[in-house]
Amino acid sequence: MPEKLKDLFFTTSFVTQLGDAIRRVCPNFDAQKFSSLVFDAEWENRELKEKMRYITRCLHATLDEEYPEALEILMEVAPSFSGFDSMVFPDYIENYGLDYWDLSLPALAFFTTLCSSEYAVRPFLDQDPQRAMEYLCTWAEDENEHVRRLASEGCRPRLPWGMALPKFKKDPSLILPLLEKLKDDPSEYVRRSVANNLNDISKDHPELVLDLCERWYGHSTNTDWIVKHACRGLLKAGNRRAMQLFGFADPTHIDVQSLVLDRTTMAIGEELQFTFDLRIDEVTPTLVRLDYIIDYARPSGKSPRKVFRLRQATLDPGSHTIAKVHCFADHSTRKHHPGQHKISIVVNGVEKAKAAFQLTETAPG
């Protein structure tokens, strides 16, 4: 059985090494007290982020220094560490550095080269968006790709597992000049963050993002990649303007015929095969995006939907047989429930055919 993330990081070895490293820089630091505080009776029950936050608090309780001096010590110690364990350093700033902007923000740029400061910068953005974005716009011109990525990733309105930024969800206008600086960045690492930021914004302001993407598309290979990745949510949602931007045909003359499921009842964990004929009544080859949607049964009675990519291709006029297998095995991000499910075939953003089937706890008789 694979180890849980919470057991891979913030280990006894890391805490001991961190305490020893701080003591070498600050001889009055009580490394033994620090370790004792960390490994209390609840330590093993804490989840990954809880462990990180608790170490941060134990550092604060043990470092007998004011914030500026404590930060200086941590910046001297930090280069000895890397990876997720190093997240405790920006987390210290997130928790104790909000009154020291001129010290904390440059330190976040420094720490992000060792791990990532994308979560720690968000309280600053929430406290004073205009002032914080001035720092981020400067970072967007940094020679280090990790710092440039921090500029984009830190201000994502919907950063997964990050503190919410409701002001940026409501009005993302402060973000756009920064993304303009990064739209042709040489680093794919940075460009991916720009695309993810735009995808976040598109969930609340689709027309704004489409305005920008239409200006960017065709500017360069780099911006074309960003635009395609940024519009993935809009394409999944069948947004007509996004479809037109990438040349997908009006599906009026495209039809789905003979949708067939290889079974109408199956058990959780089994596979469903479905086939259909795609009929294209055009005179020239047509760019087609095929998706399928599963409407899942839930005990609450609600039916959440999930869009899956099926195929994208330029197809000749006429009939094309399409086949796909979908597995209904449980995994960490999705648990299946018995009941009626539905599958829909989507052509260039428009649902063209639908069929229902039953999912059971065990295989049918």
CSV table of C-alpha atoms in Angstrom, one decimal:
chain,number,residue,atom,x,y,z
A,1,MET,CA,0.0,0.0,0.0
A,2,PRO,CA,1.5,3.4,-1.0
A,3,GLU,CA,2.5,5.8,1.7
A,4,LYS,CA,0.2,8.7,2.4
A,5,LEU,CA,1.6,12.2,1.6
A,6,LYS,CA,1.4,13.2,5.2
A,7,ASP,CA,3.8,10.5,6.1
A,8,LEU,CA,6.3,11.3,3.3
A,9,PHE,CA,6.9,14.9,4.4
A,10,PHE,CA,7.7,16.7,7.7
A,11,THR,CA,9.3,13.6,9.0
A,12,THR,CA,11.3,13.2,12.3
A,13,SER,CA,14.4,13.6,10.2
A,14,PHE,CA,13.3,16.8,8.7
A,15,VAL,CA,12.3,18.4,12.0
A,16,THR,CA,15.6,17.4,13.6
A,17,GLN,CA,17.6,18.7,10.7
A,18,LEU,CA,15.6,22.0,10.7
A,19,GLY,CA,16.2,22.5,14.4
A,20,ASP,CA,19.9,21.7,14.1
A,21,ALA,CA,20.3,24.1,11.1
A,22,ILE,CA,18.6,27.0,13.0
A,23,ARG,CA,20.8,26.3,16.1
A,24,ARG,CA,23.9,26.6,14.0
A,25,VAL,CA,22.8,30.1,12.9
A,26,CYS,CA,21.2,31.1,16.2
A,27,PRO,CA,23.0,29.4,19.1
A,28,ASN,CA,20.2,30.3,21.6
A,29,PHE,CA,17.6,28.3,19.7
A,30,ASP,CA,16.3,25.4,21.7
A,31,ALA,CA,16.2,22.6,19.1
A,32,GLN,CA,15.1,20.0,21.6
A,33,LYS,CA,12.2,22.2,22.8
A,34,PHE,CA,11.2,22.7,19.2
A,35,SER,CA,11.1,18.9,18.4
A,36,SER,CA,9.2,18.3,21.6
A,37,LEU,CA,6.6,20.9,20.7
A,38,VAL,CA,6.2,19.4,17.2
A,39,PHE,CA,5.8,15.8,18.2
A,40,ASP,CA,3.0,16.2,20.6
A,41,ALA,CA,0.2,13.6,21.2
A,42,GLU,CA,-1.8,14.8,18.1
A,43,TRP,CA,1.1,14.8,15.6
A,44,GLU,CA,0.3,11.5,13.9
A,45,ASN,CA,-3.4,12.4,13.5
A,46,ARG,CA,-2.7,15.7,11.6
A,47,GLU,CA,-3.0,15.9,7.9
A,48,LEU,CA,-0.3,17.2,5.6
A,49,LYS,CA,-1.1,20.9,5.6
A,50,GLU,CA,-2.0,20.7,9.3
A,51,LYS,CA,1.5,19.4,10.0
A,52,MET,CA,3.1,22.2,8.0
A,53,ARG,CA,1.1,24.8,9.9
A,54,TYR,CA,1.8,23.3,13.2
A,55,ILE,CA,5.6,23.3,12.5
A,56,THR,CA,5.3,26.9,11.6
A,57,ARG,CA,3.6,27.7,15.0
A,58,CYS,CA,6.2,25.7,16.9
A,59,LEU,CA,9.0,27.6,15.1
A,60,HIS,CA,7.3,30.9,16.2
A,61,ALA,CA,7.0,29.6,19.8
A,62,THR,CA,10.7,28.6,19.9
A,63,LEU,CA,12.4,31.4,18.0
A,64,ASP,CA,13.1,34.0,20.7
A,65,GLU,CA,13.3,36.8,18.1
A,66,GLU,CA,11.2,39.5,16.6
A,67,TYR,CA,9.8,38.8,13.2
A,68,PRO,CA,12.6,40.7,11.2
A,69,GLU,CA,15.3,38.8,13.0
A,70,ALA,CA,13.4,35.4,12.8
A,71,LEU,CA,12.9,35.9,9.0
A,72,GLU,CA,16.6,36.6,8.5
A,73,ILE,CA,17.5,33.4,10.3
A,74,LEU,CA,15.0,31.4,8.2
A,75,MET,CA,16.3,32.9,5.0
A,76,GLU,CA,19.9,31.8,5.9
A,77,VAL,CA,18.7,28.3,6.8
A,78,ALA,CA,16.3,27.7,4.0
A,79,PRO,CA,18.8,26.9,1.2
A,80,SER,CA,19.7,23.7,3.0
A,81,PHE,CA,16.2,22.4,2.3
A,82,SER,CA,14.1,21.8,-0.8
A,83,GLY,CA,10.8,20.4,-1.9
A,84,PHE,CA,7.5,20.3,-0.1
A,85,ASP,CA,9.2,20.3,3.4
A,86,SER,CA,10.5,23.9,2.6
A,87,MET,CA,6.9,25.1,2.5
A,88,VAL,CA,7.2,25.9,6.2
A,89,PHE,CA,9.3,28.9,5.3
A,90,PRO,CA,6.8,30.8,3.2
A,91,ASP,CA,4.1,29.6,5.6
A,92,TYR,CA,5.9,31.4,8.4
A,93,ILE,CA,5.6,34.6,6.4
A,94,GLU,CA,1.9,33.9,5.7
A,95,ASN,CA,1.2,33.7,9.4
A,96,TYR,CA,3.5,36.3,10.9
A,97,GLY,CA,4.6,38.6,8.2
A,98,LEU,CA,1.6,40.6,7.2
A,99,ASP,CA,2.8,43.7,9.1
A,100,TYR,CA,6.2,43.7,7.3
A,101,TRP,CA,5.5,43.9,3.6
A,102,ASP,CA,8.9,45.3,2.6
A,103,LEU,CA,10.6,42.3,4.3
A,104,SER,CA,8.0,39.6,3.6
A,105,LEU,CA,7.3,40.0,-0.1
A,106,PRO,CA,11.0,39.9,-1.2
A,107,ALA,CA,11.4,36.9,1.1
A,108,LEU,CA,8.5,35.1,-0.6
A,109,ALA,CA,10.3,35.6,-3.9
A,110,PHE,CA,13.4,34.1,-2.4
A,111,PHE,CA,11.7,31.1,-0.9
A,112,THR,CA,9.7,30.3,-4.1
A,113,THR,CA,13.0,29.3,-5.8
A,114,LEU,CA,13.2,26.5,-3.1
A,115,CYS,CA,9.6,25.4,-3.0
A,116,SER,CA,6.6,27.6,-3.8
A,117,SER,CA,5.2,30.8,-2.2
A,118,GLU,CA,2.0,30.7,-4.2
A,119,TYR,CA,-0.2,30.1,-1.1
A,120,ALA,CA,1.7,32.4,1.2
A,121,VAL,CA,1.3,35.5,-1.0
A,122,ARG,CA,-2.5,35.3,-1.1
A,123,PRO,CA,-3.2,37.0,2.3
A,124,PHE,CA,-1.2,40.0,1.0
A,125,LEU,CA,-3.3,40.1,-2.1
A,126,ASP,CA,-6.4,39.9,0.0
A,127,GLN,CA,-5.3,42.6,2.3
A,128,ASP,CA,-4.3,45.2,-0.3
A,129,PRO,CA,-4.7,43.9,-3.9
A,130,GLN,CA,-3.3,47.0,-5.6
A,131,ARG,CA,-0.1,47.2,-3.5
A,132,ALA,CA,0.5,43.4,-3.7
A,133,MET,CA,0.1,43.4,-7.5
A,134,GLU,CA,2.8,46.0,-7.8
A,135,TYR,CA,5.2,43.4,-6.3
A,136,LEU,CA,3.8,40.6,-8.5
A,137,CYS,CA,4.2,42.7,-11.7
A,138,THR,CA,7.9,43.3,-10.8
A,139,TRP,CA,8.3,39.5,-10.2
A,140,ALA,CA,6.8,39.0,-13.7
A,141,GLU,CA,10.1,40.5,-15.1
A,142,ASP,CA,12.4,38.5,-12.9
A,143,GLU,CA,15.1,36.4,-14.6
A,144,ASN,CA,14.2,33.3,-12.5
A,145,GLU,CA,11.3,31.3,-13.9
A,146,HIS,CA,10.1,30.3,-10.5
A,147,VAL,CA,9.7,33.9,-9.5
A,148,ARG,CA,7.8,34.7,-12.7
A,149,ARG,CA,5.6,31.7,-12.2
A,150,LEU,CA,4.8,32.9,-8.6
A,151,ALA,CA,3.6,36.2,-10.1
A,152,SER,CA,0.9,34.4,-12.1
A,153,GLU,CA,0.2,31.4,-9.9
A,154,GLY,CA,-0.1,33.5,-6.7
A,155,CYS,CA,-2.9,35.6,-8.0
A,156,ARG,CA,-5.0,32.9,-9.6
A,157,PRO,CA,-8.6,33.6,-8.5
A,158,ARG,CA,-9.4,29.9,-7.9
A,159,LEU,CA,-6.0,28.4,-7.0
A,160,PRO,CA,-6.7,24.8,-5.8
A,161,TRP,CA,-6.1,24.3,-2.1
A,162,GLY,CA,-5.3,28.1,-1.8
A,163,MET,CA,-6.9,30.9,0.2
A,164,ALA,CA,-9.9,32.3,-1.7
A,165,LEU,CA,-9.5,35.7,-3.4
A,166,PRO,CA,-13.1,37.0,-3.7
A,167,LYS,CA,-12.0,40.4,-4.8
A,168,PHE,CA,-10.2,38.9,-7.8
A,169,LYS,CA,-13.1,36.6,-8.6
A,170,LYS,CA,-15.3,39.7,-8.7
A,171,ASP,CA,-12.9,41.9,-10.6
A,172,PRO,CA,-9.8,40.3,-12.2
A,173,SER,CA,-8.7,43.6,-14.0
A,174,LEU,CA,-5.6,43.9,-11.8
A,175,ILE,CA,-4.4,40.5,-13.0
A,176,LEU,CA,-4.6,41.2,-16.8
A,177,PRO,CA,-1.5,43.5,-17.1
A,178,LEU,CA,0.6,40.9,-15.4
A,179,LEU,CA,-0.6,38.2,-17.7
A,180,GLU,CA,0.2,40.5,-20.7
A,181,LYS,CA,3.8,40.6,-19.5
A,182,LEU,CA,4.0,36.8,-19.4
A,183,LYS,CA,2.0,35.8,-22.5
A,184,ASP,CA,5.1,35.0,-24.5
A,185,ASP,CA,7.3,33.8,-21.6
A,186,PRO,CA,10.0,31.3,-22.8
A,187,SER,CA,9.3,28.9,-19.9
A,188,GLU,CA,6.5,26.4,-20.4
A,189,TYR,CA,6.3,26.3,-16.5
A,190,VAL,CA,5.3,29.9,-16.5
A,191,ARG,CA,3.0,29.7,-19.6
A,192,ARG,CA,1.1,26.9,-18.0
A,193,SER,CA,0.4,29.0,-15.0
A,194,VAL,CA,-0.8,31.9,-17.2
A,195,ALA,CA,-3.2,29.5,-18.9
A,196,ASN,CA,-4.5,28.2,-15.6
A,197,ASN,CA,-5.0,31.7,-14.3
A,198,LEU,CA,-7.0,32.6,-17.4
A,199,ASN,CA,-9.0,29.4,-17.1
A,200,ASP,CA,-9.8,30.4,-13.5
A,201,ILE,CA,-11.0,33.8,-14.6
A,202,SER,CA,-13.1,32.3,-17.4
A,203,LYS,CA,-15.4,30.6,-14.9
A,204,ASP,CA,-16.6,34.0,-13.7
A,205,HIS,CA,-15.8,36.2,-16.7
A,206,PRO,CA,-15.9,34.2,-19.9
A,207,GLU,CA,-16.4,37.1,-22.3
A,208,LEU,CA,-13.5,39.0,-20.8
A,209,VAL,CA,-11.2,35.9,-21.3
A,210,LEU,CA,-12.4,35.4,-24.8
A,211,ASP,CA,-11.8,39.0,-25.7
A,212,LEU,CA,-8.2,38.6,-24.5
A,213,CYS,CA,-7.7,35.2,-26.2
A,214,GLU,CA,-9.0,36.5,-29.5
A,215,ARG,CA,-6.3,39.3,-29.3
A,216,TRP,CA,-3.6,36.8,-28.4
A,217,TYR,CA,-4.4,34.0,-30.7
A,218,GLY,CA,-2.0,34.0,-33.7
A,219,HIS,CA,0.5,36.2,-31.9
A,220,SER,CA,3.1,33.4,-31.5
A,221,THR,CA,3.4,29.6,-30.9
A,222,ASN,CA,3.6,30.3,-27.2
A,223,THR,CA,0.5,32.4,-26.9
A,224,ASP,CA,-1.4,30.0,-29.1
A,225,TRP,CA,-0.6,27.2,-26.6
A,226,ILE,CA,-1.7,29.4,-23.7
A,227,VAL,CA,-5.0,30.3,-25.4
A,228,LYS,CA,-5.8,26.7,-26.1
A,229,HIS,CA,-5.1,25.6,-22.6
A,230,ALA,CA,-6.9,28.7,-21.1
A,231,CYS,CA,-10.1,27.9,-23.0
A,232,ARG,CA,-10.3,24.2,-22.0
A,233,GLY,CA,-13.1,24.9,-19.5
A,234,LEU,CA,-15.0,27.0,-22.0
A,235,LEU,CA,-14.7,24.3,-24.7
A,236,LYS,CA,-15.9,21.6,-22.2
A,237,ALA,CA,-18.9,23.8,-21.5
A,238,GLY,CA,-19.6,24.1,-25.2
A,239,ASN,CA,-19.1,27.9,-25.4
A,240,ARG,CA,-19.9,28.8,-29.0
A,241,ARG,CA,-17.4,31.7,-29.2
A,242,ALA,CA,-14.6,29.5,-27.9
A,243,MET,CA,-15.5,26.8,-30.5
A,244,GLN,CA,-15.4,29.4,-33.3
A,245,LEU,CA,-12.1,30.7,-32.1
A,246,PHE,CA,-10.4,27.3,-32.8
A,247,GLY,CA,-12.3,26.7,-36.0
A,248,PHE,CA,-14.7,24.0,-34.8
A,249,ALA,CA,-17.6,23.8,-37.3
A,250,ASP,CA,-21.2,24.7,-36.6
A,251,PRO,CA,-22.7,21.3,-35.6
A,252,THR,CA,-26.0,22.0,-37.3
A,253,HIS,CA,-25.0,19.6,-40.2
A,254,ILE,CA,-23.4,17.0,-37.9
A,255,ASP,CA,-25.5,14.3,-36.4
A,256,VAL,CA,-25.0,11.3,-34.1
A,257,GLN,CA,-26.9,8.2,-35.1
A,258,SER,CA,-27.3,4.7,-33.6
A,259,LEU,CA,-25.8,5.3,-30.2
A,260,VAL,CA,-25.5,1.7,-28.8
A,261,LEU,CA,-24.4,0.6,-25.3
A,262,ASP,CA,-23.0,-2.9,-25.0
A,263,ARG,CA,-25.1,-3.4,-21.9
A,264,THR,CA,-27.7,-1.4,-20.0
A,265,THR,CA,-26.9,-2.8,-16.5
A,266,MET,CA,-23.5,-3.3,-15.0
A,267,ALA,CA,-21.7,-3.3,-11.7
A,268,ILE,CA,-19.5,-0.7,-10.1
A,269,GLY,CA,-16.0,-1.5,-11.3
A,270,GLU,CA,-17.0,-2.8,-14.7
A,271,GLU,CA,-16.5,-1.2,-18.1
A,272,LEU,CA,-19.1,0.1,-20.5
A,273,GLN,CA,-18.5,0.1,-24.3
A,274,PHE,CA,-20.5,2.4,-26.5
A,275,THR,CA,-20.5,3.0,-30.2
A,276,PHE,CA,-22.2,5.5,-32.5
A,277,ASP,CA,-22.2,6.7,-36.1
A,278,LEU,CA,-21.1,10.3,-36.7
A,279,ARG,CA,-22.8,11.7,-39.8
A,280,ILE,CA,-21.2,14.8,-41.4
A,281,ASP,CA,-23.4,16.4,-44.0
A,282,GLU,CA,-20.9,18.9,-45.3
A,283,VAL,CA,-19.1,19.2,-48.7
A,284,THR,CA,-15.6,19.7,-47.3
A,285,PRO,CA,-13.5,18.2,-44.4
A,286,THR,CA,-14.8,19.5,-41.0
A,287,LEU,CA,-13.0,20.1,-37.7
A,288,VAL,CA,-14.8,18.1,-35.0
A,289,ARG,CA,-14.5,18.0,-31.3
A,290,LEU,CA,-16.2,15.0,-29.7
A,291,ASP,CA,-16.9,14.8,-26.0
A,292,TYR,CA,-19.1,12.6,-23.9
A,293,ILE,CA,-20.8,13.4,-20.6
A,294,ILE,CA,-21.7,11.1,-17.8
A,295,ASP,CA,-24.6,12.1,-15.5
A,296,TYR,CA,-23.8,10.2,-12.3
A,297,ALA,CA,-26.4,8.9,-9.8
A,298,ARG,CA,-26.0,10.2,-6.2
A,299,PRO,CA,-27.9,9.2,-3.0
A,300,SER,CA,-29.0,12.8,-2.7
A,301,GLY,CA,-30.9,12.6,-6.0
A,302,LYS,CA,-28.7,15.1,-7.7
A,303,SER,CA,-26.9,14.1,-10.9
A,304,PRO,CA,-23.4,15.7,-11.2
A,305,ARG,CA,-22.0,15.8,-14.7
A,306,LYS,CA,-18.5,15.1,-15.9
A,307,VAL,CA,-17.2,15.9,-19.4
A,308,PHE,CA,-14.7,13.5,-21.0
A,309,ARG,CA,-12.7,14.1,-24.1
A,310,LEU,CA,-13.4,11.6,-26.8
A,311,ARG,CA,-11.7,12.8,-30.0
A,312,GLN,CA,-10.7,15.8,-32.0
A,313,ALA,CA,-10.0,15.6,-35.7
A,314,THR,CA,-10.7,16.9,-39.2
A,315,LEU,CA,-13.1,14.4,-40.7
A,316,ASP,CA,-14.3,14.0,-44.2
A,317,PRO,CA,-18.0,14.2,-45.1
A,318,GLY,CA,-20.0,11.0,-44.6
A,319,SER,CA,-20.4,8.5,-41.8
A,320,HIS,CA,-17.7,7.6,-39.2
A,321,THR,CA,-18.1,4.9,-36.6
A,322,ILE,CA,-16.8,5.9,-33.2
A,323,ALA,CA,-16.2,3.5,-30.3
A,324,LYS,CA,-15.1,4.1,-26.7
A,325,VAL,CA,-14.8,2.1,-23.4
A,326,HIS,CA,-15.4,3.8,-20.1
A,327,CYS,CA,-14.5,2.2,-16.7
A,328,PHE,CA,-16.7,2.7,-13.7
A,329,ALA,CA,-14.1,1.7,-11.1
A,330,ASP,CA,-13.9,3.7,-7.9
A,331,HIS,CA,-10.7,5.7,-7.3
A,332,SER,CA,-9.5,8.5,-5.0
A,333,THR,CA,-11.3,11.3,-6.8
A,334,ARG,CA,-14.5,9.6,-7.7
A,335,LYS,CA,-16.8,7.1,-5.9
A,336,HIS,CA,-19.6,5.6,-7.9
A,337,HIS,CA,-23.1,4.9,-6.5
A,338,PRO,CA,-25.8,2.5,-7.8
A,339,GLY,CA,-28.7,4.0,-9.8
A,340,GLN,CA,-29.5,5.3,-13.2
A,341,HIS,CA,-26.7,7.0,-15.1
A,342,LYS,CA,-26.9,8.7,-18.4
A,343,ILE,CA,-24.3,9.2,-21.2
A,344,SER,CA,-24.5,12.0,-23.7
A,345,ILE,CA,-22.5,12.5,-26.9
A,346,VAL,CA,-21.4,16.1,-27.6
A,347,VAL,CA,-20.4,17.4,-31.0
A,348,ASN,CA,-18.7,20.8,-31.0
A,349,GLY,CA,-20.4,21.8,-27.8
A,350,VAL,CA,-23.9,20.5,-28.6
A,351,GLU,CA,-25.4,17.4,-27.2
A,352,LYS,CA,-26.6,15.1,-30.0
A,353,ALA,CA,-27.6,11.8,-28.4
A,354,LYS,CA,-28.3,10.4,-25.0
A,355,ALA,CA,-28.8,6.9,-23.4
A,356,ALA,CA,-29.4,5.6,-19.9
A,357,PHE,CA,-28.0,2.6,-18.0
A,358,GLN,CA,-28.1,1.2,-14.5
A,359,LEU,CA,-25.1,0.8,-12.3
A,360,THR,CA,-25.4,-1.8,-9.5
A,361,GLU,CA,-23.4,-2.7,-6.4
A,362,THR,CA,-22.7,-6.2,-7.8
A,363,ALA,CA,-22.7,-7.8,-11.2
A,364,PRO,CA,-26.2,-8.6,-12.5
A,365,GLY,CA,-27.6,-12.2,-12.1
